[in-house]
Every structure is written in structure tokens, then in C-alpha cells.
mmCIF file of N, CA and C in Angstrom:
data_model
loop_
_atom_site.group_PDB
_atom_site.id
_atom_site.type_symbol
_atom_site.label_atom_id
_atom_site.label_comp_id
_atom_site.label_asym_id
_atom_site.label_seq_id
_atom_site.Cartn_x
_atom_site.Cartn_y
_atom_site.Cartn_z
ATOM 1 N N MET A 1480 1.145 -1.299 0.007
ATOM 2 C CA MET A 1480 0.087 0.147 -0.022
ATOM 3 C C MET A 1480 0.867 0.983 0.316
ATOM 4 N N ASN A 1481 0.333 2.373 -0.672
ATOM 5 C CA ASN A 1481 1.156 3.351 -0.680
ATOM 6 C C ASN A 1481 0.457 4.511 -0.027
ATOM 7 N N LEU A 1482 0.205 4.683 1.361
ATOM 8 C CA LEU A 1482 -0.273 5.848 2.025
ATOM 9 C C LEU A 1482 0.451 6.703 2.027
ATOM 10 N N SER A 1483 -0.190 7.907 2.467
ATOM 11 C CA SER A 1483 0.634 9.212 2.443
ATOM 12 C C SER A 1483 0.963 9.135 4.435
ATOM 13 N N LEU A 1484 1.808 10.498 4.508
ATOM 14 C CA LEU A 1484 2.564 10.138 5.846
ATOM 15 C C LEU A 1484 1.270 10.770 6.601
ATOM 16 N N GLY A 1485 0.478 11.598 6.503
ATOM 17 C CA GLY A 1485 -0.694 11.793 7.261
ATOM 18 C C GLY A 1485 -1.434 10.599 7.824
ATOM 19 N N VAL A 1486 -2.059 9.555 6.453
ATOM 20 C CA VAL A 1486 -2.524 8.495 7.334
ATOM 21 C C VAL A 1486 -1.544 7.629 7.965
ATOM 22 N N LYS A 1487 -0.260 7.727 7.417
ATOM 23 C CA LYS A 1487 0.380 6.398 8.522
ATOM 24 C C LYS A 1487 0.637 7.023 10.249
ATOM 25 N N VAL A 1488 0.711 8.484 10.288
ATOM 26 C CA VAL A 1488 0.840 8.896 11.456
ATOM 27 C C VAL A 1488 -0.391 8.687 12.325
ATOM 28 N N LEU A 1489 -1.684 8.580 11.635
ATOM 29 C CA LEU A 1489 -3.014 8.551 12.205
ATOM 30 C C LEU A 1489 -3.180 6.600 12.677
ATOM 31 N N VAL A 1490 -2.487 6.049 11.872
ATOM 32 C CA VAL A 1490 -2.581 4.830 12.031
ATOM 33 C C VAL A 1490 -1.851 4.444 13.545
ATOM 34 N N VAL A 1491 -0.582 4.735 13.354
ATOM 35 C CA VAL A 1491 0.505 5.140 14.756
ATOM 36 C C VAL A 1491 -0.527 5.379 15.685
ATOM 37 N N ILE A 1492 -1.164 6.410 15.887
ATOM 38 C CA ILE A 1492 -1.619 7.067 16.232
ATOM 39 C C ILE A 1492 -2.991 6.154 16.856
ATOM 40 N N ILE A 1493 -3.579 5.497 16.243
ATOM 41 C CA ILE A 1493 -4.426 4.349 16.658
ATOM 42 C C ILE A 1493 -3.882 3.505 17.422
ATOM 43 N N CYS A 1494 -2.838 2.584 16.870
ATOM 44 C CA CYS A 1494 -2.403 1.725 17.801
ATOM 45 C C CYS A 1494 -2.093 2.096 18.766
ATOM 46 N N ALA A 1495 -1.374 3.348 19.141
ATOM 47 C CA ALA A 1495 -0.880 3.823 20.153
ATOM 48 C C ALA A 1495 -2.147 4.032 21.411
ATOM 49 N N LEU A 1496 -3.331 4.361 21.011
ATOM 50 C CA LEU A 1496 -4.201 4.440 21.678
ATOM 51 C C LEU A 1496 -5.021 3.165 22.350
ATOM 52 N N ALA A 1497 -4.803 2.472 21.082
ATOM 53 C CA ALA A 1497 -5.267 0.920 21.500
ATOM 54 C C ALA A 1497 -4.842 0.228 22.521
ATOM 55 N N SER A 1498 -3.119 0.495 22.164
ATOM 56 C CA SER A 1498 -2.357 -0.267 23.139
ATOM 57 C C SER A 1498 -2.580 0.403 24.696
ATOM 58 N N VAL A 1499 -2.934 1.879 24.806
ATOM 59 C CA VAL A 1499 -2.949 2.475 26.379
ATOM 60 C C VAL A 1499 -4.304 1.839 26.855
ATOM 61 N N ILE A 1500 -5.481 1.221 25.948
ATOM 62 C CA ILE A 1500 -6.728 0.977 26.678
ATOM 63 C C ILE A 1500 -5.683 -0.399 27.224
ATOM 64 N N ILE A 1501 -5.164 -1.796 26.373
ATOM 65 C CA ILE A 1501 -4.694 -2.430 26.417
ATOM 66 C C ILE A 1501 -4.073 -2.845 27.833
ATOM 67 N N GLY A 1502 -3.219 -1.631 27.787
ATOM 68 C CA GLY A 1502 -2.205 -1.732 28.939
ATOM 69 C C GLY A 1502 -2.858 -1.435 30.383
ATOM 70 N N MET A 1503 -4.164 -0.288 30.452
ATOM 71 C CA MET A 1503 -4.543 -0.085 31.695
ATOM 72 C C MET A 1503 -5.753 -1.520 31.842
ATOM 73 N N VAL A 1504 -6.273 -2.052 31.101
ATOM 74 C CA VAL A 1504 -6.998 -3.096 31.416
ATOM 75 C C VAL A 1504 -6.163 -4.109 32.091
ATOM 76 N N ALA A 1505 -4.904 -4.340 31.521
ATOM 77 C CA ALA A 1505 -4.155 -5.348 32.062
ATOM 78 C C ALA A 1505 -3.882 -5.209 33.774
ATOM 79 N N GLY A 1506 -3.160 -3.627 33.745
ATOM 80 C CA GLY A 1506 -2.722 -3.381 34.885
ATOM 81 C C GLY A 1506 -3.809 -2.962 35.868
ATOM 82 N N LEU A 1507 -5.568 -3.032 35.369
ATOM 83 C CA LEU A 1507 -6.158 -3.219 36.503
ATOM 84 C C LEU A 1507 -6.306 -5.101 36.955
ATOM 85 N N LEU A 1508 -6.432 -5.718 35.724
ATOM 86 C CA LEU A 1508 -6.453 -7.141 36.123
ATOM 87 C C LEU A 1508 -5.561 -7.617 36.666
ATOM 88 N N ASN A 1509 -4.077 -7.275 36.862
ATOM 89 C CA ASN A 1509 -3.157 -7.558 37.711
ATOM 90 C C ASN A 1509 -3.319 -6.657 38.950
ATOM 91 N N HIS A 1510 -3.792 -5.722 39.625
ATOM 92 C CA HIS A 1510 -3.931 -5.327 41.000
ATOM 93 C C HIS A 1510 -4.915 -6.430 42.000
ATOM 94 N N ASP A 1511 -3.855 -6.188 42.701
ATOM 95 C CA ASP A 1511 -4.700 -7.126 44.038
ATOM 96 C C ASP A 1511 -5.095 -5.861 45.332
ATOM 97 N N PRO A 1512 -6.096 -6.276 45.937
ATOM 98 C CA PRO A 1512 -6.268 -5.212 47.020
ATOM 99 C C PRO A 1512 -5.369 -5.289 47.735
ATOM 100 N N GLY A 1513 -4.943 -4.315 48.730
ATOM 101 C CA GLY A 1513 -4.092 -3.963 49.841
ATOM 102 C C GLY A 1513 -2.580 -4.350 49.308
ATOM 103 N N THR A 1514 -2.351 -4.488 47.948
ATOM 104 C CA THR A 1514 -0.877 -4.526 47.769
ATOM 105 C C THR A 1514 -0.545 -2.987 47.005
ATOM 106 N N PRO A 1515 0.880 -2.626 46.733
ATOM 107 C CA PRO A 1515 1.129 -1.370 46.016
ATOM 108 C C PRO A 1515 0.729 -1.411 44.684
ATOM 109 N N LYS A 1516 0.126 -0.110 44.207
ATOM 110 C CA LYS A 1516 0.089 -0.393 42.836
ATOM 111 C C LYS A 1516 0.946 -0.098 41.682
ATOM 112 N N ARG A 1517 2.096 0.251 42.464
ATOM 113 C CA ARG A 1517 3.651 0.291 41.604
ATOM 114 C C ARG A 1517 3.517 -0.739 40.834
ATOM 115 N N LYS A 1518 3.184 -2.203 40.952
ATOM 116 C CA LYS A 1518 3.589 -3.057 40.601
ATOM 117 C C LYS A 1518 2.441 -3.429 39.200
ATOM 118 N N SER A 1519 1.529 -3.393 39.698
ATOM 119 C CA SER A 1519 0.526 -3.406 38.674
ATOM 120 C C SER A 1519 0.816 -2.053 37.521
ATOM 121 N N VAL A 1520 1.170 -1.007 37.846
ATOM 122 C CA VAL A 1520 1.352 0.205 37.163
ATOM 123 C C VAL A 1520 2.700 0.037 36.189
ATOM 124 N N ILE A 1521 3.805 -0.956 36.479
ATOM 125 C CA ILE A 1521 4.804 -1.261 35.464
ATOM 126 C C ILE A 1521 4.475 -2.536 34.765
ATOM 127 N N PHE A 1522 3.597 -3.650 35.221
ATOM 128 C CA PHE A 1522 2.839 -4.369 34.446
ATOM 129 C C PHE A 1522 1.893 -3.925 33.261
ATOM 130 N N GLY A 1523 1.231 -2.619 33.545
ATOM 131 C CA GLY A 1523 0.673 -2.360 32.492
ATOM 132 C C GLY A 1523 1.365 -1.771 31.435
ATOM 133 N N GLY A 1524 2.346 -0.853 32.109
ATOM 134 C CA GLY A 1524 3.498 -0.121 31.082
ATOM 135 C C GLY A 1524 4.153 -1.670 30.119
ATOM 136 N N GLY A 1525 4.259 -2.550 30.768
ATOM 137 C CA GLY A 1525 5.027 -3.707 29.760
ATOM 138 C C GLY A 1525 4.322 -4.295 28.982
ATOM 139 N N VAL A 1526 3.021 -4.592 29.160
ATOM 140 C CA VAL A 1526 1.730 -4.809 28.393
ATOM 141 C C VAL A 1526 1.623 -3.738 27.208
ATOM 142 N N PHE A 1527 1.440 -2.154 27.356
ATOM 143 C CA PHE A 1527 1.434 -1.406 26.840
ATOM 144 C C PHE A 1527 2.602 -1.578 25.351
ATOM 145 N N GLY A 1528 3.898 -1.608 25.913
ATOM 146 C CA GLY A 1528 5.016 -1.685 25.031
ATOM 147 C C GLY A 1528 5.296 -2.799 24.415
ATOM 148 N N GLY A 1529 4.669 -3.892 24.823
ATOM 149 C CA GLY A 1529 4.455 -5.128 23.775
ATOM 150 C C GLY A 1529 3.385 -5.076 22.967
ATOM 151 N N SER A 1530 2.409 -4.564 23.471
ATOM 152 C CA SER A 1530 1.268 -4.569 22.574
ATOM 153 C C SER A 1530 1.239 -2.920 21.350
ATOM 154 N N LEU A 1531 1.648 -2.387 21.511
ATOM 155 C CA LEU A 1531 2.274 -1.440 20.438
ATOM 156 C C LEU A 1531 3.391 -1.690 19.771
ATOM 157 N N THR A 1532 4.716 -2.517 19.975
ATOM 158 C CA THR A 1532 5.417 -3.182 19.371
ATOM 159 C C THR A 1532 4.969 -4.323 18.083
ATOM 160 N N LEU A 1533 4.393 -5.044 19.156
ATOM 161 C CA LEU A 1533 3.613 -6.195 18.058
ATOM 162 C C LEU A 1533 2.592 -5.495 16.897
ATOM 163 N N ALA A 1534 1.847 -4.418 17.559
ATOM 164 C CA ALA A 1534 0.897 -3.572 16.392
ATOM 165 C C ALA A 1534 1.737 -3.055 15.117
ATOM 166 N N VAL A 1535 2.531 -2.425 15.492
ATOM 167 C CA VAL A 1535 3.493 -1.657 14.553
ATOM 168 C C VAL A 1535 4.238 -2.751 13.468
ATOM 169 N N MET A 1536 4.449 -3.922 14.067
ATOM 170 C CA MET A 1536 5.408 -4.990 13.456
ATOM 171 C C MET A 1536 4.100 -5.515 12.591
ATOM 172 N N VAL A 1537 3.107 -5.962 12.531
ATOM 173 C CA VAL A 1537 2.045 -6.461 12.078
ATOM 174 C C VAL A 1537 1.589 -5.574 10.955
ATOM 175 N N LEU A 1538 1.341 -4.078 11.222
ATOM 176 C CA LEU A 1538 1.541 -3.401 10.093
ATOM 177 C C LEU A 1538 2.467 -2.863 9.128
ATOM 178 N N SER A 1539 3.908 -3.277 9.625
ATOM 179 C CA SER A 1539 4.795 -3.235 8.939
ATOM 180 C C SER A 1539 5.086 -4.120 8.237
ATOM 181 N N ALA A 1540 4.823 -5.578 8.687
ATOM 182 C CA ALA A 1540 4.715 -6.494 8.137
ATOM 183 C C ALA A 1540 3.901 -6.771 6.718
ATOM 184 N N LEU A 1541 2.751 -6.432 7.164
ATOM 185 C CA LEU A 1541 1.218 -6.071 6.138
ATOM 186 C C LEU A 1541 1.734 -5.014 4.587
ATOM 187 N N GLY A 1542 2.967 -3.903 5.358
ATOM 188 C CA GLY A 1542 3.202 -3.264 4.070
ATOM 189 C C GLY A 1542 2.593 -1.717 4.260
ATOM 190 N N VAL A 1543 2.034 -1.536 5.202
ATOM 191 C CA VAL A 1543 0.910 -0.416 5.635
ATOM 192 C C VAL A 1543 1.769 0.526 5.897
ATOM 193 N N LEU A 1544 2.897 0.562 6.648
ATOM 194 C CA LEU A 1544 4.185 1.457 7.721
ATOM 195 C C LEU A 1544 5.143 1.433 6.351
#
């Protein structure tokens, strides 16, 4: 696909927003009551990084980026 730069930027922004939502849900699911929130925040950040990396790699393999 031959997409313009603006469309490619929008696709990356959509991937980042979806990854934020996935990371927040993972952090909420990982949190145990009575424990520090730091562990859940770090876990959610790791899931965010992993999901964003996976999304960008899949889109690159498909030729979108």
C-alpha cells in the first residue's frame, strides 16, 4: 500500500491509543487489593510496550507502514 504520511501517522496514533487501553486493562486485572499499585503500573506499562510493538510490527509486515 502506498499511503500518505498523514494516514500513516493516524494509523500509528490509533495503535498507540489501543495499546494504552490494553495496558490499562492489564494493569487493572493485575492489581490485588491491599498491595502497592506500583507493580500493576509497571505490568501495565510492559503490556503497553508489548502490544504497541506487536501492532507496529504486524502493520509493517502487511505493508501499511
